[in-house]
CSV table of C-alpha atoms and ligand atoms in Angstrom, one decimal:
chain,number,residue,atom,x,y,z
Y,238,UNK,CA,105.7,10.8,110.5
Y,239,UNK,CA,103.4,8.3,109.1
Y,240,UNK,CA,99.4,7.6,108.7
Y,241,UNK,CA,99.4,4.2,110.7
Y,242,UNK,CA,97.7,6.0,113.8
Y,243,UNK,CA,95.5,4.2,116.3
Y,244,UNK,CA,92.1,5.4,116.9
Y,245,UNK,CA,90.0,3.5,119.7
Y,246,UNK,CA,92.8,1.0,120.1
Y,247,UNK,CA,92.5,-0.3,116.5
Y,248,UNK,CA,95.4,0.7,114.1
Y,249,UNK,CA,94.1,2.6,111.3
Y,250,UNK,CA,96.0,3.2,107.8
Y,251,UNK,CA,94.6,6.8,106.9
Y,252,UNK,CA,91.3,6.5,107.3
Y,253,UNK,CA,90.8,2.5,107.0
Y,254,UNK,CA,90.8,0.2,110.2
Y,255,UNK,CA,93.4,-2.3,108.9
Y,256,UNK,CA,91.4,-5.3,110.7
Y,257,UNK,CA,89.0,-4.3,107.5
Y,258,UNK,CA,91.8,-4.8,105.3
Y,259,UNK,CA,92.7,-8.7,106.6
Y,260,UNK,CA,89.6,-9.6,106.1
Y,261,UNK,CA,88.9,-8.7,102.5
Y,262,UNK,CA,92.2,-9.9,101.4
Y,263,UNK,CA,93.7,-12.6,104.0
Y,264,UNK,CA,96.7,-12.1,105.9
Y,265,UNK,CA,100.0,-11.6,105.4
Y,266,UNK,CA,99.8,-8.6,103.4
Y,267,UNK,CA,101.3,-5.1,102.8
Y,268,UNK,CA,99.5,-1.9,102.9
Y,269,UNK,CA,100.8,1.0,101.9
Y,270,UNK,CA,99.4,4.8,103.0
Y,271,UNK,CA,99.5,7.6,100.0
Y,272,UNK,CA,99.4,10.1,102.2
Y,273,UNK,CA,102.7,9.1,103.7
Y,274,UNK,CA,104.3,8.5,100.4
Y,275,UNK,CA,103.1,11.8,98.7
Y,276,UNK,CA,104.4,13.6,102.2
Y,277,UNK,CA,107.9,12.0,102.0
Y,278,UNK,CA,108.4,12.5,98.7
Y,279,UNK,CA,107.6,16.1,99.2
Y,280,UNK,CA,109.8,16.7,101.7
Y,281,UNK,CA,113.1,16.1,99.4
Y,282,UNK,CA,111.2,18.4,96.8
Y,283,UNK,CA,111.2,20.7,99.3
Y,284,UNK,CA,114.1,20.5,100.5
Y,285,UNK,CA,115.7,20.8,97.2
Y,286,UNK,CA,113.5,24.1,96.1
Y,287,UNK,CA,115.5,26.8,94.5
Y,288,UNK,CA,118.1,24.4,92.7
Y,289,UNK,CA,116.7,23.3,89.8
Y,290,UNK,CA,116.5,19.2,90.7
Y,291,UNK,CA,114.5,15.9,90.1
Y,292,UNK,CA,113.7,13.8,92.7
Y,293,UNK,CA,114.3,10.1,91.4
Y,294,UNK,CA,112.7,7.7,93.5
Y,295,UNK,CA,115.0,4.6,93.7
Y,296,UNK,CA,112.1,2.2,92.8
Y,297,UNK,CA,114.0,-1.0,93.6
Y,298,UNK,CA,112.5,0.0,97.4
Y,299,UNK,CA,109.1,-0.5,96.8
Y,300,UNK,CA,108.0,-0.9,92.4
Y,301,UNK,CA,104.4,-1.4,92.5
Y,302,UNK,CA,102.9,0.2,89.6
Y,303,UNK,CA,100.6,1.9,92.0
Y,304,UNK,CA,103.4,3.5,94.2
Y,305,UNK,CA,105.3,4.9,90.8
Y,306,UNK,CA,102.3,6.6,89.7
Y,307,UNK,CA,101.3,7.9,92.8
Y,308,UNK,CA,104.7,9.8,93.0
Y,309,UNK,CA,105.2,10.1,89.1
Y,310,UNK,CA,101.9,12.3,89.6
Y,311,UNK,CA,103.7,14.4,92.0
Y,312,UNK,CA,106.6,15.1,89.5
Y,313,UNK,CA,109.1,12.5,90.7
Y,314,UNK,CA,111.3,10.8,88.0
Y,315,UNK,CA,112.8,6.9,88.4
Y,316,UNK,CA,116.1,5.6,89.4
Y,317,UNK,CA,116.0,1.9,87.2
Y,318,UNK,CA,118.8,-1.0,87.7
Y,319,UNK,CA,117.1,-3.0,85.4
Y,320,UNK,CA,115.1,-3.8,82.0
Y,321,UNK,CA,112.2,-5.2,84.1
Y,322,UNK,CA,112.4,-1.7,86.4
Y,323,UNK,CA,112.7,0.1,83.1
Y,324,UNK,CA,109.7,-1.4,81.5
Y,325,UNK,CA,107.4,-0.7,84.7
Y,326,UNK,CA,108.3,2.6,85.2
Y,327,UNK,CA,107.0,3.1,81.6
Y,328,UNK,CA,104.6,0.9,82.0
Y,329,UNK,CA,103.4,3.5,85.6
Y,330,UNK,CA,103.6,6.2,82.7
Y,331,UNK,CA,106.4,7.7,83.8
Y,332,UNK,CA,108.1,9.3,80.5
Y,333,UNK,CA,112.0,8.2,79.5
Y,334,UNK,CA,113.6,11.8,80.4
Y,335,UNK,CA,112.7,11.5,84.1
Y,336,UNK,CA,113.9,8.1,84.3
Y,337,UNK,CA,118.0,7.2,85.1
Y,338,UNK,CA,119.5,4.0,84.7
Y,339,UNK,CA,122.0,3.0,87.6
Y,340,UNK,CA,123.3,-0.8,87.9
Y,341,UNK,CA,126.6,-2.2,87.8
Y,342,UNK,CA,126.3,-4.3,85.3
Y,343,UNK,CA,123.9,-3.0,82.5
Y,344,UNK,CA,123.4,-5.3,79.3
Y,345,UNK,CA,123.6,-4.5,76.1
Y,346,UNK,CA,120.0,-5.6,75.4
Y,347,UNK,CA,118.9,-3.6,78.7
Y,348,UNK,CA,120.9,-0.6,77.3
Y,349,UNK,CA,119.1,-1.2,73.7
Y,350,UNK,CA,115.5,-0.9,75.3
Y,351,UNK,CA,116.3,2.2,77.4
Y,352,UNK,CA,118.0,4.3,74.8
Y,353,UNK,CA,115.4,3.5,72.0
Y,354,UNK,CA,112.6,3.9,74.4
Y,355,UNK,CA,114.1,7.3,76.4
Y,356,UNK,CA,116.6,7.8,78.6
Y,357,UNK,CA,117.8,10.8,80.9
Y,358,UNK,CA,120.7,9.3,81.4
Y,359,UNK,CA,122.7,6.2,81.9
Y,360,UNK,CA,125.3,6.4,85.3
Y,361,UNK,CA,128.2,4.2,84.3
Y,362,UNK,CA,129.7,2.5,86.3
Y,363,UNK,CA,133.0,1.2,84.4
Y,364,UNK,CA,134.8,1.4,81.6
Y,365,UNK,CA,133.9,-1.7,79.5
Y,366,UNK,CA,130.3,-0.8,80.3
Y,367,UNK,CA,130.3,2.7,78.6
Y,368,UNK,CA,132.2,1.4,75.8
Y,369,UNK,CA,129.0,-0.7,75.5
Y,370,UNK,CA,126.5,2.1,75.8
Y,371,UNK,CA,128.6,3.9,73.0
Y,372,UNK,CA,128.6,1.0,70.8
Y,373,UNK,CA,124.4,0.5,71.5
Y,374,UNK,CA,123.7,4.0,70.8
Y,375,UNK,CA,125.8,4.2,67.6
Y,376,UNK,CA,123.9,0.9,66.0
Y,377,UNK,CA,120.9,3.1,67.4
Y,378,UNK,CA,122.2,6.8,65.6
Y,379,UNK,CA,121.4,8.1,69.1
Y,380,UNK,CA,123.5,9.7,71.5
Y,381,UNK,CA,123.6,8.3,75.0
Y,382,UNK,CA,123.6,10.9,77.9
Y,383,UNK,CA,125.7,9.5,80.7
Y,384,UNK,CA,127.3,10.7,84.2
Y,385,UNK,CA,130.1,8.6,85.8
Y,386,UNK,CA,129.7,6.8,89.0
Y,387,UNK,CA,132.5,7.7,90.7
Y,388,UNK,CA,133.3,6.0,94.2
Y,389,UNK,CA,134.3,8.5,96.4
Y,390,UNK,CA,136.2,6.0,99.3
Y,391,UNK,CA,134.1,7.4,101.9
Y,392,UNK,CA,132.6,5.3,104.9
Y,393,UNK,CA,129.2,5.2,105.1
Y,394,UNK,CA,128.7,3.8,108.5
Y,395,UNK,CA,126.0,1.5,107.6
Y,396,UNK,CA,125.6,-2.4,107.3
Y,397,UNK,CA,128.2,-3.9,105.9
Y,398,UNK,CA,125.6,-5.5,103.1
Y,399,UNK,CA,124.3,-1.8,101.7
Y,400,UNK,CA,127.1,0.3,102.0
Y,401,UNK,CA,128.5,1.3,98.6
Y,402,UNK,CA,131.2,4.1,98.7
Y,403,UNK,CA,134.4,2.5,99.9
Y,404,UNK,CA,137.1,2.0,97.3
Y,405,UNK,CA,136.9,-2.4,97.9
Y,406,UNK,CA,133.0,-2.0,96.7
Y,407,UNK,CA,132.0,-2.9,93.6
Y,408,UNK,CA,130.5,0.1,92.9
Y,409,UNK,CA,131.8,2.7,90.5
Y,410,UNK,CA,135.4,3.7,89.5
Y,411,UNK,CA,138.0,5.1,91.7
Y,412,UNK,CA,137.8,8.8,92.1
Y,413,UNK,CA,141.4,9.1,91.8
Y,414,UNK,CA,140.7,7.3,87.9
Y,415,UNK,CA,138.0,9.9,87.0
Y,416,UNK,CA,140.1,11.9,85.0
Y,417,UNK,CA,141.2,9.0,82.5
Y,418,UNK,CA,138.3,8.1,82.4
Y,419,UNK,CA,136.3,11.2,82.1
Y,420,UNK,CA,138.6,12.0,79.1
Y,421,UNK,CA,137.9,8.6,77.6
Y,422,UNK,CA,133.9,8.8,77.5
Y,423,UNK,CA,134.7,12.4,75.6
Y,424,UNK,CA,136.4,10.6,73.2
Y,425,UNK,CA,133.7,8.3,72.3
Y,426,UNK,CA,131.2,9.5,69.8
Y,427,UNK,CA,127.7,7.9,71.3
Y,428,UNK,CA,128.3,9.8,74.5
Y,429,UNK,CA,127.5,13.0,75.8
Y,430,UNK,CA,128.8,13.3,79.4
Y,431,UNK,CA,126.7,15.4,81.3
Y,432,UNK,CA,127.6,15.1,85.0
Y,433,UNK,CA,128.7,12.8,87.7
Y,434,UNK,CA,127.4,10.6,90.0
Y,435,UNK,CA,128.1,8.8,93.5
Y,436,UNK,CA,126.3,6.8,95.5
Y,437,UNK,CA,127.9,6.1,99.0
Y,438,UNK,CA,125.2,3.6,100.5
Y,439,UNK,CA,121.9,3.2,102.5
Y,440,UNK,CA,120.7,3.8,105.5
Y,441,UNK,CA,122.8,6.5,106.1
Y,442,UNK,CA,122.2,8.1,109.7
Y,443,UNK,CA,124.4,10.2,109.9
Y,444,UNK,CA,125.5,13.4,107.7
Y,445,UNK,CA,128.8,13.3,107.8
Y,446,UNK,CA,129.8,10.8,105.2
Y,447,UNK,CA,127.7,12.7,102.7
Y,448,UNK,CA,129.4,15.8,103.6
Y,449,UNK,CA,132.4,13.7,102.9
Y,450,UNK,CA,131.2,12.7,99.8
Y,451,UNK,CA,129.9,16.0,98.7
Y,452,UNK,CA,132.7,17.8,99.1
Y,453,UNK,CA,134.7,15.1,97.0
Y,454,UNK,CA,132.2,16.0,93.9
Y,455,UNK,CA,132.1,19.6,94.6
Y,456,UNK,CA,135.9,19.4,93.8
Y,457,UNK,CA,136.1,16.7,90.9
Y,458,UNK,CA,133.2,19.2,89.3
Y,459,UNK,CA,135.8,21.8,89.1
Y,460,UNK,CA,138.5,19.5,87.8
Y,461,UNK,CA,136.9,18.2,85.4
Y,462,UNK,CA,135.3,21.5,83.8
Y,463,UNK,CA,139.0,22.6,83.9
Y,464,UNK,CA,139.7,19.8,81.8
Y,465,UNK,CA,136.9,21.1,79.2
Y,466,UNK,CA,133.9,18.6,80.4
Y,467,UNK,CA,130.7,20.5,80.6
Y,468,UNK,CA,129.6,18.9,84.2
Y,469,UNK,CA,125.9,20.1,84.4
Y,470,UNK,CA,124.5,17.9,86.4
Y,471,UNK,CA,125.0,16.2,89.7
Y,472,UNK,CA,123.5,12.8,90.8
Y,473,UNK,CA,123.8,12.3,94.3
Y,474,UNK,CA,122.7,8.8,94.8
Y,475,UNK,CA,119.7,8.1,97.5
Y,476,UNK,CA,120.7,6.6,101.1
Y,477,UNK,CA,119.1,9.1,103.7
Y,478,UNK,CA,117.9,6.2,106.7
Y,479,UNK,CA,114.9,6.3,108.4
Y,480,UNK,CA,113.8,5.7,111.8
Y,481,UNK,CA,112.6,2.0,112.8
Y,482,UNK,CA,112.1,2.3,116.0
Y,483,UNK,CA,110.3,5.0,117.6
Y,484,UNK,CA,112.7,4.8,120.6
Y,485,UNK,CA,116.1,5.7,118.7
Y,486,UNK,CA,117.7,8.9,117.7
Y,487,UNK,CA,115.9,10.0,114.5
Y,488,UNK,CA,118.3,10.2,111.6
Y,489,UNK,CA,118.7,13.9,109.9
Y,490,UNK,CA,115.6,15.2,108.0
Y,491,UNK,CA,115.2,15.9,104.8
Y,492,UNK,CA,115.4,19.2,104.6
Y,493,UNK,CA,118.9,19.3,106.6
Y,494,UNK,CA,120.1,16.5,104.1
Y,495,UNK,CA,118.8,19.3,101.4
Y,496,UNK,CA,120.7,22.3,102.8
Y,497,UNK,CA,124.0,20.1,103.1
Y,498,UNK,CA,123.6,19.9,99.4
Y,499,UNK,CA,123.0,23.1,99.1
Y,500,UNK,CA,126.0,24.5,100.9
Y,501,UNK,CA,128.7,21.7,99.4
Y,502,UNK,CA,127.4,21.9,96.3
Y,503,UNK,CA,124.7,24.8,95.5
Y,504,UNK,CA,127.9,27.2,94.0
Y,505,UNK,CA,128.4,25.1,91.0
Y,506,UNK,CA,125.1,25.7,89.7
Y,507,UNK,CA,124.3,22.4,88.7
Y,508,UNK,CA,121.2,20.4,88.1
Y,509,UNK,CA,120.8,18.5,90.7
Y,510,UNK,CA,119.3,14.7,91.2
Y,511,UNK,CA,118.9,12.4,94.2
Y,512,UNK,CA,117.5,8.8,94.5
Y,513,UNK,CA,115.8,8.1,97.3
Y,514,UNK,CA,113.8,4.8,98.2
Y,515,UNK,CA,113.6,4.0,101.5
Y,516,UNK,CA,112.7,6.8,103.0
Y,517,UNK,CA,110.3,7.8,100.6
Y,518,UNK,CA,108.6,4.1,101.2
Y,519,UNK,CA,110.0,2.9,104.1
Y,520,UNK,CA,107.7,4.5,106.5
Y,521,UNK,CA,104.6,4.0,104.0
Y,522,UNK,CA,104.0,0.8,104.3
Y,523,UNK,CA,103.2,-2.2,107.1
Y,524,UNK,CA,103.5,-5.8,106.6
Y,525,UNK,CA,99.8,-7.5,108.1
Y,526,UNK,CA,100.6,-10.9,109.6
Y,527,UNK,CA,98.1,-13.4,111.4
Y,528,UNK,CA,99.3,-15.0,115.1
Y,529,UNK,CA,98.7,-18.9,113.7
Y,530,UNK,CA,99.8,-20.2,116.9
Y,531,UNK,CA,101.6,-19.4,120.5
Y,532,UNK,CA,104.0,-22.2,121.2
Y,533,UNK,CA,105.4,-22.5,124.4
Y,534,UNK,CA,109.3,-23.4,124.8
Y,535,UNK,CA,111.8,-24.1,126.9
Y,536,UNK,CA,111.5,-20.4,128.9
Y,537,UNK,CA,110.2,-18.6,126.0
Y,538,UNK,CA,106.9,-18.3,124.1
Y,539,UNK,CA,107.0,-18.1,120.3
Y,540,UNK,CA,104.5,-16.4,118.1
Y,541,UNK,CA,104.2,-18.2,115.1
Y,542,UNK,CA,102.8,-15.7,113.0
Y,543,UNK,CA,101.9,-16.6,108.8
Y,544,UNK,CA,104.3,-14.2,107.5
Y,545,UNK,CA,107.6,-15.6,107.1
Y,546,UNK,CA,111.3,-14.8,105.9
Y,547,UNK,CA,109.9,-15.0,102.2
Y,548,UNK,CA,107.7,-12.4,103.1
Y,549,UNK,CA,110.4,-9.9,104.6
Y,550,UNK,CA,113.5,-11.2,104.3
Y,551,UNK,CA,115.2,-7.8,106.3
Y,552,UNK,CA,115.2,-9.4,109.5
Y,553,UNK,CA,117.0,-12.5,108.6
Y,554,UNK,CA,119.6,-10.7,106.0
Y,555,UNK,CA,120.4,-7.6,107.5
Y,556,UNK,CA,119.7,-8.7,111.4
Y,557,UNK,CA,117.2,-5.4,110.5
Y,558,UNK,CA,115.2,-4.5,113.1
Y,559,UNK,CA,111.2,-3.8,112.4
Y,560,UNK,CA,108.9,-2.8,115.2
Y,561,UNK,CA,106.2,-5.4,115.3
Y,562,UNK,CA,102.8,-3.8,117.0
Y,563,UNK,CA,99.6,-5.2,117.6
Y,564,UNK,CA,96.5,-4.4,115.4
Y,565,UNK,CA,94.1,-4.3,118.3
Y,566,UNK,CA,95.8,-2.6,121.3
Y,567,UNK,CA,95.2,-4.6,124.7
Y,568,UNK,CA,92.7,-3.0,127.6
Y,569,UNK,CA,94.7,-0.3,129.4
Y,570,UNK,CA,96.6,-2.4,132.8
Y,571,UNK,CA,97.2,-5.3,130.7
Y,572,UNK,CA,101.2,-5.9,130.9
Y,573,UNK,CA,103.0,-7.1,128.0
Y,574,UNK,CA,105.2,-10.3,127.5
Y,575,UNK,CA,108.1,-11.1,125.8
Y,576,UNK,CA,107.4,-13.4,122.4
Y,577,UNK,CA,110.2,-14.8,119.9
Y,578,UNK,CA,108.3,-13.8,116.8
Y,579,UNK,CA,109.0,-16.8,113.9
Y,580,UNK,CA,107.5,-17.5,110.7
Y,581,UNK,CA,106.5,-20.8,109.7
Y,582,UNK,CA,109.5,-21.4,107.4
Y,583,UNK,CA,111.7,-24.4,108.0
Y,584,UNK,CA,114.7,-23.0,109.5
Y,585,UNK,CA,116.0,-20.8,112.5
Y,586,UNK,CA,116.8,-17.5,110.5
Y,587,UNK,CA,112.7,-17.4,110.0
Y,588,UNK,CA,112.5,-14.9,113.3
Y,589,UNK,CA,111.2,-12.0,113.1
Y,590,UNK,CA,112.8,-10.8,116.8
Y,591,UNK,CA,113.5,-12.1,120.0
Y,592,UNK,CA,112.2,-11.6,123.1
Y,593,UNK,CA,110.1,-9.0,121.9
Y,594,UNK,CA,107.4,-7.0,124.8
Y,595,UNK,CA,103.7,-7.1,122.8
Y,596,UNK,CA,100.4,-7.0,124.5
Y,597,UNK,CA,99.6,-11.3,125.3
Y,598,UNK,CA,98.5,-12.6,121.9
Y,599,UNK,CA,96.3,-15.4,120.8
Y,600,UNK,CA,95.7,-17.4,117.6
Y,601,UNK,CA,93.8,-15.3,115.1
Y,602,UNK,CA,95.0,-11.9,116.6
Y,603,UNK,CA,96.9,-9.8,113.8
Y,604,UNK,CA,100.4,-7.8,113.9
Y,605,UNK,CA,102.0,-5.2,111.8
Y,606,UNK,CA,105.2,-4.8,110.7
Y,607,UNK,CA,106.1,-1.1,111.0
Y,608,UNK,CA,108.4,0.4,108.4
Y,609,UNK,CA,108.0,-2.3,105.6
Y,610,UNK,CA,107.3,-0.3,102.9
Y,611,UNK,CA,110.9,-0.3,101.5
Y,612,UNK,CA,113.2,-3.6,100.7
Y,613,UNK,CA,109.8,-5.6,101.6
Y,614,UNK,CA,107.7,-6.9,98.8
Y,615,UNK,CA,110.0,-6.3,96.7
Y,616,UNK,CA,112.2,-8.9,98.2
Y,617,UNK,CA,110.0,-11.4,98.6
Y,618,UNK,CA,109.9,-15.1,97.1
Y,619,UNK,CA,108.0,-17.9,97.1
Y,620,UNK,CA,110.1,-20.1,99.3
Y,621,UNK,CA,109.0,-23.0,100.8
Y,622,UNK,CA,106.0,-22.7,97.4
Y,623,UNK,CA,104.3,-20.0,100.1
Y,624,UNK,CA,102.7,-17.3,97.1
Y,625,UNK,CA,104.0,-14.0,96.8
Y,626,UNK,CA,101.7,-11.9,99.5
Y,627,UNK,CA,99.2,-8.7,98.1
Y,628,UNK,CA,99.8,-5.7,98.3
Y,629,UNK,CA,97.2,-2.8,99.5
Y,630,UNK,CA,97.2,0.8,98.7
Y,631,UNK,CA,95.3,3.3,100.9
Y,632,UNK,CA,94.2,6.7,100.5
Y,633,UNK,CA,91.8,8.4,102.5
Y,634,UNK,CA,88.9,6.1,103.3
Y,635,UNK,CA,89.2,3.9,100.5
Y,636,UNK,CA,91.7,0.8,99.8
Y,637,UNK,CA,92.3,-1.0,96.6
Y,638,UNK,CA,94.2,-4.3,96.0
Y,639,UNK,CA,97.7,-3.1,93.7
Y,640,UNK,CA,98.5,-6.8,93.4
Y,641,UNK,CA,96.5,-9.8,94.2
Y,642,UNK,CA,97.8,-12.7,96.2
Y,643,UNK,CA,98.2,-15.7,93.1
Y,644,UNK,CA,96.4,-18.9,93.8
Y,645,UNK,CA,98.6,-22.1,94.5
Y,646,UNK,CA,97.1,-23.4,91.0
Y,647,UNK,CA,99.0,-20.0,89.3
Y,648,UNK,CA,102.3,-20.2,91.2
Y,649,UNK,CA,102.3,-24.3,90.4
Y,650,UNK,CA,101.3,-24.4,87.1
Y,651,UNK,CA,104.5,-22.2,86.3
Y,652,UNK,CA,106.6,-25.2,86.2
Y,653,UNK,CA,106.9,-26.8,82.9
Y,654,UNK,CA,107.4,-30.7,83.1
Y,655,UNK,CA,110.1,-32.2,80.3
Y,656,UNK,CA,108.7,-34.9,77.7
Y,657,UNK,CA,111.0,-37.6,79.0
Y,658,UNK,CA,109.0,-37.0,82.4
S,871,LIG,N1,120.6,4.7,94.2
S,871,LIG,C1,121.4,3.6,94.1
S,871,LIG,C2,122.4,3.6,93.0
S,871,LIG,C3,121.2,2.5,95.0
S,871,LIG,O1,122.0,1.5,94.8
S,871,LIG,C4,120.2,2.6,96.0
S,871,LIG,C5,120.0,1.5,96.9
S,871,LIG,C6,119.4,3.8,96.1
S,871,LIG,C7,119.7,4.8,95.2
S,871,LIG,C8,118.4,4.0,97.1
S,871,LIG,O2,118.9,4.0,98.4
S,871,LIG,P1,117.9,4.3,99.7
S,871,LIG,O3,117.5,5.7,99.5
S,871,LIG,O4,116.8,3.4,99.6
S,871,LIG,O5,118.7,4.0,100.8
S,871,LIG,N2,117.8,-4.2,100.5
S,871,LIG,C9,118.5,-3.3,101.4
S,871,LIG,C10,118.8,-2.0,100.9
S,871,LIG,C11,119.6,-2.0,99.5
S,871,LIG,C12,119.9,-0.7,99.0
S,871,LIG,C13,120.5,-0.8,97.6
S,871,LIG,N3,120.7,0.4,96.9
S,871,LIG,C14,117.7,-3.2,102.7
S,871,LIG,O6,116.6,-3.8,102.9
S,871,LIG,O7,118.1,-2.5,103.7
């Protein structure tokens, strides 16, 4: 469920007609509804009540400083891969014990500014890289809490591109390995080893390969603790996919996600921590886009539309499918037509779909992108020198800008020119 309703035939965010919204800040643009982020974050709370848990929004989904706070307000702590996710997080006020720090390949200069600013915990993802977080924190006379990413060897069943949890991924070390390596991070001075970790992938539809996965920790837990390791807490990666289309199966719920973690894993009585992104985002937010032109081709009309691949890249990386709906709905009667729906980009992957029904368009007429609120801004670049789009935050009745679209003068003047030029 989300707040981009139509009243009257105009599609509303919360309260605010989002016609309203292209014409204070120009199209494209994203808007994102509070309401729907605050109601999806809630729901993993929720589903998580009685363990004693932290809900740490992956933030690589959607990191406006706007979004974080919104949720940090609710109590939600912050999955980081990076310095730069690091620093905004802080910078959203969310304090260092409610932020982890995944990534395969942390820095020593990323793992410097994390541990002297405040860190819940690091999840390491190999050996060479802990030995590098217990070097760091020993310069630092700190100790570094940690769990091990372990990759379970599991099959997600999701895109080839986001799936994370087979053994030929890059992610994490080999179950089989944790032991050795378990009992190496004890031996290492800057560490404390606190729990485990695993991460199987994204856009998970179906429960089963977290069951899988579950079951897998559930057992290492014990082995480990048998080996003298006081595991205490349990950080189960994000991954739980979300519906983009309203036609398809809906993937499992939240709170069914919860109780699967409550029956594999509630006995051990760990702390548990998840990271979700998309579907705490995902839903939240529309990409705005302005019908520049309808071309006709050979058999087929195209919508050229001002968004464009460097806008939302999904369509054109993961073959991801976004339902594109009108702003204005048509007069009731009027049929629909089939449009390829492109971007102004030069080259082919700039299509948004093909052959896809919508209500007969014209030039100035605006669509949304449904279900761009995760992997979307974020993503974005300036290819083709096209400026990073603005992005919109609603609650209630009233919008505010979260980040304003740069003029061609800031996004040139960037460039530095060599003396010999
Ligand atoms: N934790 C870790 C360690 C992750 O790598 C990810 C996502 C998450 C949590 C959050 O997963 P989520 O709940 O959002 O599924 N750009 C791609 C998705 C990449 C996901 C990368 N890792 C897309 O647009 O589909």
């Amino acid at each position: 469920m989300d707040h981009f309703l139509y009243r009257d035939g105009a599609l509303y965010a919360e309260d605010v007609p989002v016609a309203e919204i292209a014409a204070a800040v120009g199209t494209p643009f994203y808007v994102y509804s509070t309401a729907t982020l605050q109601r999806h974050f809630r729901l993993f709370d929720e589903a998580l009540d009685g363990m004693d848990h932290l809900v740490c929004y992956a933030m690589k989904a959607a990191s406006n400083q706007a979004i974080l706070k919104t949720l940090a307000q609710m109590g939600a702590g912050m999955d980081v891969v990076s310095q730069g996710e690091y620093l905004r997080a802080k910078a959203a006020g969310v304090p260092g014990d409610k932020i982890v720090f995944s990534g395969v390949g942390k820095t020593s200069d990323e793992i410097r500014c994390a541990l002297s600013g405040g860190i819940r915990q690091f999840n390491v993802e190999s050996e060479p890289e802990m030995i590098v977080i217990d070097r760091v924190a020993q310069e630092l006379g700190l100790i570094a809490p940690i769990t091990i990413r372990v990759n379970p060897d599991v099959d997600a069943k999701t895109h080839a591109k986001i799936a994370t949890g087979k053994s030929e991924n890059k992610f994490g070390i080999p179950i089989s390995r944790a032991k050795e390596v378990y009992a190496l991070a004890a031996s290492l001075p800057g560490l404390d080893v606190i729990g485990i970790d695993c991460h199987i992938g994204s856009q998970l539809t179906d429960l089963e390969p977290f069951r899988l996965a579950y079951e897998k920790i559930s057992e290492l837990t014990e082995t480990l603790r048998a080996e003298g390791h006081n595991i205490r807490r349990l950080d189960l990666g994000g991954g739980l996919g979300i519906p983009y289309t309203r036609s398809n199966e809906a993937p499992p719920l939240p709170v069914e996600y919860g109780q699967l973690i409550k029956d594999t894993l509630g006995h051990l009585g760990c702390e548990i921590e998840i990271e979700p992104g998309r579907l705490i985002a995902g839903n939240a937010g529309l990409m705005v886009s302005e019908v520049i032109y309808v071309k006709s081709g050979e058999g087929r009309d195209f919508l050229i539309i001002d968004g464009a691949m460097n806008d939302l890249i999904r369509p054109a990386m993961y073959e991801a499918h976004h339902d594109i709906i009108p702003v204005i709905e048509a007069a009731p009667g009027v049929e629909q037509q089939p449009y390829d729906i492109v971007g102004p980009v030069c080259e082919s992957g700039d299509t948004f779909a093909k052959q896809r029904n919508l209500t007969p368009m014209q030039p100035g007429d605006l669509v949304a992108f449904r279900s761009a609120g995760a992997y979307g801004a974020v993503m974005a670049s300036e290819y083709n020198s096209r400026p990073l789009i603005p992005e919109v935050l609603v609650t209630g009745d009233q919008f505010a800008v979260i980040r304003e679209r740069p003029s061609f003068d800031e996004m040139i003047n960037r460039d530095t020119i060599p003396a010999w030029l």
